[in-house]
PDB file of C-alpha atoms in Angstrom:
ATOM      1  CA  MET A   1       6.958 -37.450 -15.212  1.00 51.00           C
ATOM      2  CA  GLU A   2       9.615 -35.206 -16.782  1.00 56.00           C
ATOM      3  CA  GLN A   3       7.251 -34.455 -19.657  1.00 59.00           C
ATOM      4  CA  TYR A   4       4.501 -33.391 -17.232  1.00 60.00           C
ATOM      5  CA  THR A   5       6.923 -31.258 -15.230  1.00 73.00           C
ATOM      6  CA  GLY A   6       8.078 -29.609 -18.466  1.00 71.00           C
ATOM      7  CA  HIS A   7       4.485 -28.672 -19.334  1.00 72.00           C
ATOM      8  CA  PHE A   8       4.072 -27.097 -15.910  1.00 79.00           C
ATOM      9  CA  MET A   9       7.376 -25.237 -16.081  1.00 84.00           C
ATOM     10  CA  GLN A  10       6.271 -23.428 -19.231  1.00 85.00           C
ATOM     11  CA  HIS A  11       3.674 -21.655 -17.120  1.00 88.00           C
ATOM     12  CA  LEU A  12       5.795 -21.189 -13.995  1.00 90.00           C
ATOM     13  CA  PRO A  13       6.779 -17.500 -14.423  1.00 91.00           C
ATOM     14  CA  TYR A  14       3.113 -16.520 -14.894  1.00 92.00           C
ATOM     15  CA  LEU A  15       1.942 -18.641 -11.978  1.00 93.00           C
ATOM     16  CA  ARG A  16       4.562 -17.180  -9.634  1.00 93.00           C
ATOM     17  CA  ARG A  17       3.648 -13.637 -10.633  1.00 93.00           C
ATOM     18  CA  TYR A  18      -0.065 -14.197 -10.096  1.00 94.00           C
ATOM     19  CA  ALA A  19       0.403 -16.174  -6.878  1.00 93.00           C
ATOM     20  CA  ARG A  20       2.639 -13.479  -5.372  1.00 90.00           C
ATOM     21  CA  ALA A  21       0.065 -10.813  -6.191  1.00 90.00           C
ATOM     22  CA  LEU A  22      -2.737 -13.050  -4.944  1.00 90.00           C
ATOM     23  CA  THR A  23      -1.134 -13.708  -1.536  1.00 89.00           C
ATOM     24  CA  GLY A  24       0.743 -10.427  -1.077  1.00 85.00           C
ATOM     25  CA  THR A  25       4.236 -11.871  -0.502  1.00 86.00           C
ATOM     26  CA  ASN A  26       6.847 -13.710  -2.564  1.00 89.00           C
ATOM     27  CA  GLY A  27       7.212 -16.513  -0.031  1.00 91.00           C
ATOM     28  CA  ARG A  28       3.516 -17.303   0.282  1.00 91.00           C
ATOM     29  CA  GLY A  29       3.070 -17.019  -3.465  1.00 92.00           C
ATOM     30  CA  ASP A  30       5.888 -19.453  -4.219  1.00 94.00           C
ATOM     31  CA  ALA A  31       4.544 -21.871  -1.612  1.00 93.00           C
ATOM     32  CA  LEU A  32       1.164 -21.739  -3.355  1.00 93.00           C
ATOM     33  CA  VAL A  33       2.790 -22.531  -6.699  1.00 93.00           C
ATOM     34  CA  THR A  34       4.639 -25.485  -5.124  1.00 93.00           C
ATOM     35  CA  ARG A  35       1.361 -26.880  -3.824  1.00 92.00           C
ATOM     36  CA  THR A  36      -0.168 -26.442  -7.278  1.00 89.00           C
ATOM     37  CA  LEU A  37       2.718 -28.413  -8.823  1.00 87.00           C
ATOM     38  CA  GLU A  38       2.182 -31.195  -6.281  1.00 87.00           C
ATOM     39  CA  TRP A  39      -1.525 -31.283  -7.143  1.00 84.00           C
ATOM     40  CA  TYR A  40      -0.743 -31.354 -10.857  1.00 81.00           C
ATOM     41  CA  LEU A  41       1.615 -34.327 -10.513  1.00 80.00           C
ATOM     42  CA  GLU A  42      -0.600 -36.312  -8.158  1.00 78.00           C
ATOM     43  CA  ALA A  43      -4.156 -35.729  -9.484  1.00 69.00           C
ATOM     44  CA  ASP A  44      -5.663 -37.791 -12.297  1.00 60.00           C
ATOM     45  CA  GLU A  45      -5.260 -36.771 -15.935  1.00 60.00           C
ATOM     46  CA  ALA A  46      -8.905 -35.833 -16.395  1.00 54.00           C
ATOM     47  CA  GLU A  47      -8.680 -33.308 -13.584  1.00 57.00           C
ATOM     48  CA  THR A  48      -5.353 -31.732 -14.576  1.00 52.00           C
ATOM     49  CA  GLY A  49      -5.383 -32.043 -18.348  1.00 52.00           C
ATOM     50  CA  ARG A  50      -2.002 -33.811 -18.343  1.00 48.00           C
ATOM     51  CA  GLY A  51      -3.061 -35.915 -21.301  1.00 48.00           C
ATOM     52  CA  GLY A  52      -3.110 -32.893 -23.598  1.00 49.00           C
ATOM     53  CA  ASP A  53      -2.115 -29.243 -23.639  1.00 57.00           C
ATOM     54  CA  LEU A  54      -2.003 -27.884 -20.098  1.00 69.00           C
ATOM     55  CA  SER A  55      -4.227 -24.855 -19.676  1.00 79.00           C
ATOM     56  CA  ARG A  56      -2.793 -21.932 -17.721  1.00 86.00           C
ATOM     57  CA  GLY A  57      -6.391 -21.122 -16.794  1.00 90.00           C
ATOM     58  CA  THR A  58      -6.670 -24.500 -15.067  1.00 87.00           C
ATOM     59  CA  LEU A  59      -3.605 -23.708 -12.967  1.00 91.00           C
ATOM     60  CA  TYR A  60      -4.862 -20.200 -12.106  1.00 94.00           C
ATOM     61  CA  ARG A  61      -8.145 -21.761 -11.012  1.00 92.00           C
ATOM     62  CA  HIS A  62      -6.391 -24.243  -8.754  1.00 90.00           C
ATOM     63  CA  LEU A  63      -4.204 -21.492  -7.252  1.00 93.00           C
ATOM     64  CA  ASN A  64      -7.408 -19.673  -6.320  1.00 94.00           C
ATOM     65  CA  GLU A  65      -8.892 -22.836  -4.810  1.00 92.00           C
ATOM     66  CA  LEU A  66      -5.785 -23.472  -2.707  1.00 92.00           C
ATOM     67  CA  GLN A  67      -5.813 -19.872  -1.507  1.00 92.00           C
ATOM     68  CA  ASP A  68      -9.466 -20.214  -0.520  1.00 92.00           C
ATOM     69  CA  GLU A  69      -8.707 -23.441   1.365  1.00 90.00           C
ATOM     70  CA  GLU A  70      -5.924 -21.672   3.251  1.00 83.00           C
ATOM     71  CA  GLY A  71      -8.470 -19.106   4.355  1.00 81.00           C
ATOM     72  CA  SER A  72      -5.927 -16.399   5.166  1.00 75.00           C
ATOM     73  CA  PRO A  73      -6.237 -12.941   3.626  1.00 76.00           C
ATOM     74  CA  PRO A  74      -3.446 -11.450   1.478  1.00 76.00           C
ATOM     75  CA  VAL A  75      -0.543  -9.928   3.385  1.00 69.00           C
ATOM     76  CA  VAL A  76      -0.624  -6.179   2.755  1.00 61.00           C
ATOM     77  CA  ALA A  77       2.635  -4.837   4.185  1.00 52.00           C
ATOM     78  CA  PRO A  78       4.703  -3.162   2.915  1.00 47.00           C
ATOM     79  CA  TYR A  79       1.738  -1.275   1.576  1.00 54.00           C
ATOM     80  CA  HIS A  80       1.733   0.320  -1.852  1.00 65.00           C
ATOM     81  CA  PRO A  81      -1.035   2.636  -3.134  1.00 70.00           C
ATOM     82  CA  VAL A  82      -1.872   0.188  -5.938  1.00 76.00           C
ATOM     83  CA  GLU A  83      -2.205  -2.636  -3.402  1.00 79.00           C
ATOM     84  CA  SER A  84      -4.280  -0.320  -1.221  1.00 78.00           C
ATOM     85  CA  ALA A  85      -6.635   0.310  -4.136  1.00 84.00           C
ATOM     86  CA  LEU A  86      -6.921  -3.371  -4.996  1.00 88.00           C
ATOM     87  CA  MET A  87      -7.646  -4.319  -1.398  1.00 87.00           C
ATOM     88  CA  THR A  88     -10.796  -2.196  -1.432  1.00 87.00           C
ATOM     89  CA  LEU A  89     -12.273  -4.517  -4.068  1.00 92.00           C
ATOM     90  CA  GLU A  90     -14.268  -7.630  -3.380  1.00 94.00           C
ATOM     91  CA  GLU A  91     -11.965 -10.637  -3.619  1.00 94.00           C
ATOM     92  CA  THR A  92     -13.487 -11.926  -6.850  1.00 96.00           C
ATOM     93  CA  ASP A  93     -13.081  -8.491  -8.434  1.00 96.00           C
ATOM     94  CA  ARG A  94      -9.501  -8.248  -7.195  1.00 95.00           C
ATOM     95  CA  ARG A  95      -8.648 -11.591  -8.777  1.00 96.00           C
ATOM     96  CA  LEU A  96     -10.415 -10.614 -11.994  1.00 97.00           C
ATOM     97  CA  TYR A  97      -8.442  -7.376 -12.126  1.00 95.00           C
ATOM     98  CA  LEU A  98      -5.147  -9.262 -11.584  1.00 94.00           C
ATOM     99  CA  LEU A  99      -5.921 -11.907 -14.191  1.00 96.00           C
ATOM    100  CA  VAL A 100      -6.799  -9.354 -16.861  1.00 95.00           C
ATOM    101  CA  ASN A 101      -4.454  -6.448 -16.033  1.00 91.00           C
ATOM    102  CA  LEU A 102      -1.478  -8.357 -14.651  1.00 91.00           C
ATOM    103  CA  GLU A 103      -1.733 -11.686 -16.456  1.00 93.00           C
ATOM    104  CA  ASP A 104      -3.153 -10.332 -19.749  1.00 92.00           C
ATOM    105  CA  LEU A 105      -5.928 -12.907 -19.893  1.00 94.00           C
ATOM    106  CA  PRO A 106      -8.895 -12.041 -22.095  1.00 95.00           C
ATOM    107  CA  VAL A 107     -11.903 -11.188 -19.971  1.00 97.00           C
ATOM    108  CA  GLY A 108     -13.722 -14.286 -21.189  1.00 96.00           C
ATOM    109  CA  ASP A 109     -10.878 -16.557 -20.108  1.00 95.00           C
ATOM    110  CA  ALA A 110     -10.618 -14.821 -16.734  1.00 97.00           C
ATOM    111  CA  ALA A 111     -14.365 -15.305 -16.315  1.00 97.00           C
ATOM    112  CA  VAL A 112     -13.950 -19.053 -16.820  1.00 95.00           C
ATOM    113  CA  VAL A 113     -11.150 -19.187 -14.225  1.00 96.00           C
ATOM    114  CA  LEU A 114     -13.374 -17.445 -11.689  1.00 97.00           C
ATOM    115  CA  GLY A 115     -16.612 -19.181 -12.620  1.00 96.00           C
ATOM    116  CA  LEU A 116     -18.314 -15.963 -13.771  1.00 97.00           C
ATOM    117  CA  ALA A 117     -20.684 -15.337 -16.635  1.00 97.00           C
ATOM    118  CA  PRO A 118     -18.902 -13.326 -19.342  1.00 96.00           C
ATOM    119  CA  GLU A 119     -21.255 -10.351 -19.077  1.00 97.00           C
ATOM    120  CA  ASP A 120     -20.884 -10.343 -15.285  1.00 97.00           C
ATOM    121  CA  ALA A 121     -17.094 -10.360 -15.645  1.00 97.00           C
ATOM    122  CA  VAL A 122     -17.158  -7.373 -17.991  1.00 97.00           C
ATOM    123  CA  GLU A 123     -19.352  -5.395 -15.580  1.00 97.00           C
ATOM    124  CA  ARG A 124     -17.193  -6.322 -12.598  1.00 97.00           C
ATOM    125  CA  LEU A 125     -13.972  -5.435 -14.406  1.00 96.00           C
ATOM    126  CA  THR A 126     -15.308  -2.029 -15.426  1.00 96.00           C
ATOM    127  CA  HIS A 127     -16.295  -1.294 -11.817  1.00 96.00           C
ATOM    128  CA  ALA A 128     -12.927  -2.507 -10.508  1.00 94.00           C
ATOM    129  CA  ARG A 129     -10.940  -0.375 -12.942  1.00 93.00           C
ATOM    130  CA  GLU A 130     -12.996   2.728 -12.105  1.00 92.00           C
ATOM    131  CA  ARG A 131     -12.480   2.164  -8.376  1.00 91.00           C
ATOM    132  CA  VAL A 132      -8.726   1.611  -8.708  1.00 89.00           C
ATOM    133  CA  ARG A 133      -8.394   4.678 -10.909  1.00 86.00           C
ATOM    134  CA  ALA A 134     -10.305   6.801  -8.414  1.00 84.00           C
ATOM    135  CA  ARG A 135      -8.124   5.569  -5.535  1.00 83.00           C
ATOM    136  CA  LEU A 136      -4.959   6.458  -7.441  1.00 83.00           C
ATOM    137  CA  THR A 137      -6.137  10.011  -8.132  1.00 89.00           C
ATOM    138  CA  ALA A 138      -4.339  12.354  -5.749  1.00 89.00           C
ATOM    139  CA  THR A 139      -5.919  15.414  -4.143  1.00 93.00           C
ATOM    140  CA  ILE A 140      -3.235  18.092  -4.183  1.00 96.00           C
ATOM    141  CA  LEU A 141      -3.009  21.329  -2.243  1.00 97.00           C
ATOM    142  CA  ILE A 142      -0.937  24.124  -3.782  1.00 98.00           C
ATOM    143  CA  VAL A 143       0.661  26.589  -1.371  1.00 97.00           C
ATOM    144  CA  GLU A 144       2.038  29.400  -3.523  1.00 97.00           C
ATOM    145  CA  ASP A 145       1.606  33.180  -3.307  1.00 96.00           C
ATOM    146  CA  ASP A 146       2.535  33.894  -6.926  1.00 96.00           C
ATOM    147  CA  ALA A 147      -0.690  33.611  -8.949  1.00 96.00           C
ATOM    148  CA  ILE A 148       1.024  32.793 -12.244  1.00 96.00           C
ATOM    149  CA  ILE A 149       3.163  30.030 -10.746  1.00 97.00           C
ATOM    150  CA  ALA A 150       0.161  28.664  -8.829  1.00 97.00           C
ATOM    151  CA  TYR A 151      -1.839  28.544 -12.077  1.00 97.00           C
ATOM    152  CA  ASP A 152       0.985  26.718 -13.876  1.00 97.00           C
ATOM    153  CA  LEU A 153       1.251  24.167 -11.064  1.00 97.00           C
ATOM    154  CA  ALA A 154      -2.518  23.646 -11.049  1.00 97.00           C
ATOM    155  CA  GLU A 155      -2.587  23.063 -14.817  1.00 96.00           C
ATOM    156  CA  THR A 156       0.209  20.498 -14.501  1.00 96.00           C
ATOM    157  CA  VAL A 157      -1.629  18.683 -11.696  1.00 96.00           C
ATOM    158  CA  ARG A 158      -4.914  18.581 -13.616  1.00 95.00           C
ATOM    159  CA  GLY A 159      -3.115  17.504 -16.780  1.00 94.00           C
ATOM    160  CA  MET A 160      -1.909  14.424 -14.882  1.00 92.00           C
ATOM    161  CA  GLY A 161      -5.480  13.546 -13.934  1.00 90.00           C
ATOM    162  CA  HIS A 162      -5.179  14.594 -10.310  1.00 93.00           C
ATOM    163  CA  ILE A 163      -7.370  17.035  -8.379  1.00 94.00           C
ATOM    164  CA  VAL A 164      -6.408  20.491  -7.122  1.00 97.00           C
ATOM    165  CA  CYS A 165      -8.287  21.109  -3.872  1.00 96.00           C
ATOM    166  CA  GLY A 166      -7.213  24.768  -3.687  1.00 96.00           C
ATOM    167  CA  ASN A 167      -4.391  27.260  -3.651  1.00 97.00           C
ATOM    168  CA  ALA A 168      -3.200  28.990  -0.485  1.00 97.00           C
ATOM    169  CA  ALA A 169      -0.977  32.038  -0.253  1.00 97.00           C
ATOM    170  CA  THR A 170      -0.610  32.074   3.540  1.00 97.00           C
ATOM    171  CA  MET A 171      -0.221  29.632   6.402  1.00 96.00           C
ATOM    172  CA  ASP A 172      -3.782  30.127   7.666  1.00 96.00           C
ATOM    173  CA  GLU A 173      -5.238  29.527   4.234  1.00 97.00           C
ATOM    174  CA  ALA A 174      -3.124  26.377   3.777  1.00 96.00           C
ATOM    175  CA  LEU A 175      -4.123  24.878   7.123  1.00 96.00           C
ATOM    176  CA  SER A 176      -7.766  25.703   6.536  1.00 96.00           C
ATOM    177  CA  LEU A 177      -7.798  24.083   3.073  1.00 96.00           C
ATOM    178  CA  ALA A 178      -5.939  21.044   4.380  1.00 95.00           C
ATOM    179  CA  ALA A 179      -8.449  20.571   7.186  1.00 94.00           C
ATOM    180  CA  GLU A 180     -11.388  20.919   4.811  1.00 94.00           C
ATOM    181  CA  HIS A 181     -10.180  18.753   1.919  1.00 93.00           C
ATOM    182  CA  ARG A 182      -7.627  16.370   3.510  1.00 91.00           C
ATOM    183  CA  PRO A 183      -5.267  16.381   0.509  1.00 93.00           C
ATOM    184  CA  THR A 184      -2.902  13.519  -0.220  1.00 89.00           C
ATOM    185  CA  LEU A 185      -0.013  15.796  -1.273  1.00 93.00           C
ATOM    186  CA  ALA A 186       1.035  19.448  -1.053  1.00 96.00           C
ATOM    187  CA  LEU A 187       3.160  21.487  -3.449  1.00 97.00           C
ATOM    188  CA  MET A 188       4.727  24.074  -1.146  1.00 97.00           C
ATOM    189  CA  ASP A 189       6.578  27.343  -1.672  1.00 97.00           C
ATOM    190  CA  ILE A 190       8.816  28.398   1.207  1.00 96.00           C
ATOM    191  CA  ARG A 191       8.454  32.176   1.131  1.00 95.00           C
ATOM    192  CA  LEU A 192       4.735  32.966   1.349  1.00 96.00           C
ATOM    193  CA  ALA A 193       2.547  36.062   1.607  1.00 95.00           C
ATOM    194  CA  ASP A 194       2.311  38.027   4.856  1.00 94.00           C
ATOM    195  CA  GLY A 195       5.784  36.852   5.845  1.00 95.00           C
ATOM    196  CA  ASP A 196       4.629  33.265   6.335  1.00 96.00           C
ATOM    197  CA  ASN A 197       7.023  30.380   5.824  1.00 95.00           C
ATOM    198  CA  GLY A 198       6.237  27.125   4.006  1.00 95.00           C
ATOM    199  CA  LEU A 199       8.553  25.226   6.316  1.00 95.00           C
ATOM    200  CA  GLU A 200       6.325  26.085   9.270  1.00 95.00           C
ATOM    201  CA  VAL A 201       3.270  25.100   7.255  1.00 95.00           C
ATOM    202  CA  ALA A 202       4.823  21.727   6.424  1.00 94.00           C
ATOM    203  CA  ARG A 203       5.800  21.142  10.064  1.00 92.00           C
ATOM    204  CA  GLU A 204       2.290  21.983  11.253  1.00 92.00           C
ATOM    205  CA  LEU A 205       0.694  19.709   8.653  1.00 90.00           C
ATOM    206  CA  ARG A 206       3.038  16.922   9.687  1.00 85.00           C
ATOM    207  CA  ALA A 207       2.112  17.455  13.347  1.00 84.00           C
ATOM    208  CA  ARG A 208      -1.610  17.242  12.572  1.00 81.00           C
ATOM    209  CA  ARG A 209      -1.355  14.256  10.247  1.00 78.00           C
ATOM    210  CA  PHE A 210       1.127  12.820   7.778  1.00 79.00           C
ATOM    211  CA  LEU A 211       1.012  14.764   4.506  1.00 86.00           C
ATOM    212  CA  PRO A 212       3.733  14.386   1.859  1.00 89.00           C
ATOM    213  CA  VAL A 213       5.131  17.747   0.751  1.00 94.00           C
ATOM    214  CA  ILE A 214       7.097  18.725  -2.332  1.00 96.00           C
ATOM    215  CA  PHE A 215       8.798  22.094  -1.959  1.00 97.00           C
ATOM    216  CA  VAL A 216       8.808  24.228  -5.104  1.00 97.00           C
ATOM    217  CA  THR A 217      10.920  27.223  -4.210  1.00 95.00           C
ATOM    218  CA  ALA A 218      13.546  29.755  -5.269  1.00 95.00           C
ATOM    219  CA  PHE A 219      15.234  29.175  -1.907  1.00 93.00           C
ATOM    220  CA  PRO A 220      16.112  25.452  -1.969  1.00 92.00           C
ATOM    221  CA  ASP A 221      18.885  25.860   0.628  1.00 93.00           C
ATOM    222  CA  ASP A 222      16.461  26.950   3.351  1.00 92.00           C
ATOM    223  CA  LEU A 223      15.619  23.342   4.326  1.00 91.00           C
ATOM    224  CA  ALA A 224      19.278  22.432   4.808  1.00 90.00           C
ATOM    225  CA  LYS A 225      19.949  25.599   6.798  1.00 90.00           C
ATOM    226  CA  HIS A 226      17.280  24.610   9.310  1.00 88.00           C
ATOM    227  CA  GLY A 227      17.992  20.864   9.215  1.00 90.00           C
ATOM    228  CA  LEU A 228      14.571  20.143   7.739  1.00 90.00           C
ATOM    229  CA  GLU A 229      15.489  18.092   4.669  1.00 89.00           C
ATOM    230  CA  HIS A 230      13.233  15.304   6.028  1.00 88.00           C
ATOM    231  CA  LEU A 231      10.143  17.425   5.351  1.00 90.00           C
ATOM    232  CA  GLY A 232      10.217  16.672   1.631  1.00 90.00           C
ATOM    233  CA  PRO A 233      12.018  16.838  -1.698  1.00 93.00           C
ATOM    234  CA  VAL A 234      12.849  20.194  -3.271  1.00 95.00           C
ATOM    235  CA  ILE A 235      12.341  21.408  -6.835  1.00 96.00           C
ATOM    236  CA  PRO A 236      14.170  24.701  -7.400  1.00 95.00           C
ATOM    237  CA  LYS A 237      12.541  27.524  -9.317  1.00 95.00           C
ATOM    238  CA  PRO A 238      12.484  27.955 -12.242  1.00 93.00           C
ATOM    239  CA  PHE A 239      11.162  24.459 -12.768  1.00 94.00           C
ATOM    240  CA  THR A 240       9.923  22.411 -15.729  1.00 94.00           C
ATOM    241  CA  ARG A 241       6.631  20.573 -15.942  1.00 94.00           C
ATOM    242  CA  ASP A 242       8.531  17.314 -16.294  1.00 94.00           C
ATOM    243  CA  GLN A 243      10.181  17.923 -12.913  1.00 95.00           C
ATOM    244  CA  ILE A 244       6.817  18.552 -11.270  1.00 96.00           C
ATOM    245  CA  GLU A 245       5.178  15.533 -12.913  1.00 93.00           C
ATOM    246  CA  GLN A 246       7.991  13.173 -11.928  1.00 91.00           C
ATOM    247  CA  ALA A 247       8.007  14.401  -8.334  1.00 92.00           C
ATOM    248  CA  ILE A 248       4.221  14.032  -8.032  1.00 92.00           C
ATOM    249  CA  THR A 249       4.325  10.525  -9.511  1.00 86.00           C
ATOM    250  CA  ARG A 250       7.000   9.448  -7.026  1.00 84.00           C
ATOM    251  CA  ALA A 251       5.043  10.931  -4.121  1.00 84.00           C
ATOM    252  CA  VAL A 252       1.705   9.424  -5.145  1.00 79.00           C
ATOM    253  CA  PHE A 253       3.100   5.920  -5.669  1.00 72.00           C
ATOM    254  CA  MET A 254       5.306   5.821  -2.585  1.00 65.00           C
ATOM    255  CA  PRO A 255       3.764   3.889   0.310  1.00 54.00           C
ATOM    256  CA  GLN A 256       2.799   6.191   3.176  1.00 54.00           C
ATOM    257  CA  PRO A 257       3.200   5.080   6.814  1.00 50.00           C
ATOM    258  CA  GLU A 258      -0.241   6.139   7.925  1.00 43.00           C
ATOM    259  CA  ASP A 259      -2.376   4.901   5.055  1.00 40.00           C
ATOM    260  CA  VAL A 260      -5.764   3.598   6.170  1.00 39.00           C
ATOM    261  CA  ARG A 261      -5.613  -0.131   5.616  1.00 35.00           C
ATOM    262  CA  GLU A 262      -8.902  -1.069   4.022  1.00 35.00           C
ATOM    263  CA  THR A 263      -9.479  -4.741   3.330  1.00 35.00           C
ATOM    264  CA  ALA A 264     -12.414  -6.312   1.615  1.00 38.00           C
ATOM    265  CA  GLN A 265     -14.003  -9.519   2.781  1.00 39.00           C
ATOM    266  CA  PRO A 266     -13.537 -12.580   0.526  1.00 38.00           C
ATOM    267  CA  HIS A 267     -16.344 -12.853  -1.961  1.00 38.00           C
TER     268      HIS A 267
END
């Protein structure tokens, strides 16, 4: 018995990681692993492979079967953009993505775990990766009345693989672009053209719908003066591209309270 348990324990860190991702919580994932251990110790040798080298693929496959028997969907809160992207996939594709990208299984081995033909697995994985990548691409609105700075910000955004939906120099332009394109993030100056104020723009955007804002301004103290630090982080001018990139990455990968929760049906 100790020998069998030792074989299982060699795979335990990988099983816990996959099970937690599969179920959406640490507790449910660990419970799934415990049930898999019980199955491994109680089932016959032909079914589990206890008589020889224990295959991690066999254990992944049984984790999936137990999850299907449970019949409950993954828990998706707290919600992270990566989880949001994965939850838009069909369940088989989500598991394939996790096995290959999280567990580092070769596609052929993952196909065996999921009962897929190798060529089908390759096609599904390509589709899944494209969909996740598209979901993690931010649409960014730039609100800046200095054309040179706006250009520099836009080049930084595009260089990161994100989309610039437009540049606004005034409050009206910003609100119009936001309504048309529904961006996922705004880079906002405070002092705008025509005497407009980026703080008012940010407050209006927040009132209409939640939109993360990063203030890029030569007047970083203005938020504190008005008690509006909650509106977003501040990058003082002059800034570096590294500062902008780091701030965008944090904003894009931070769970947002009003994300649309899309879940795919098990497949």
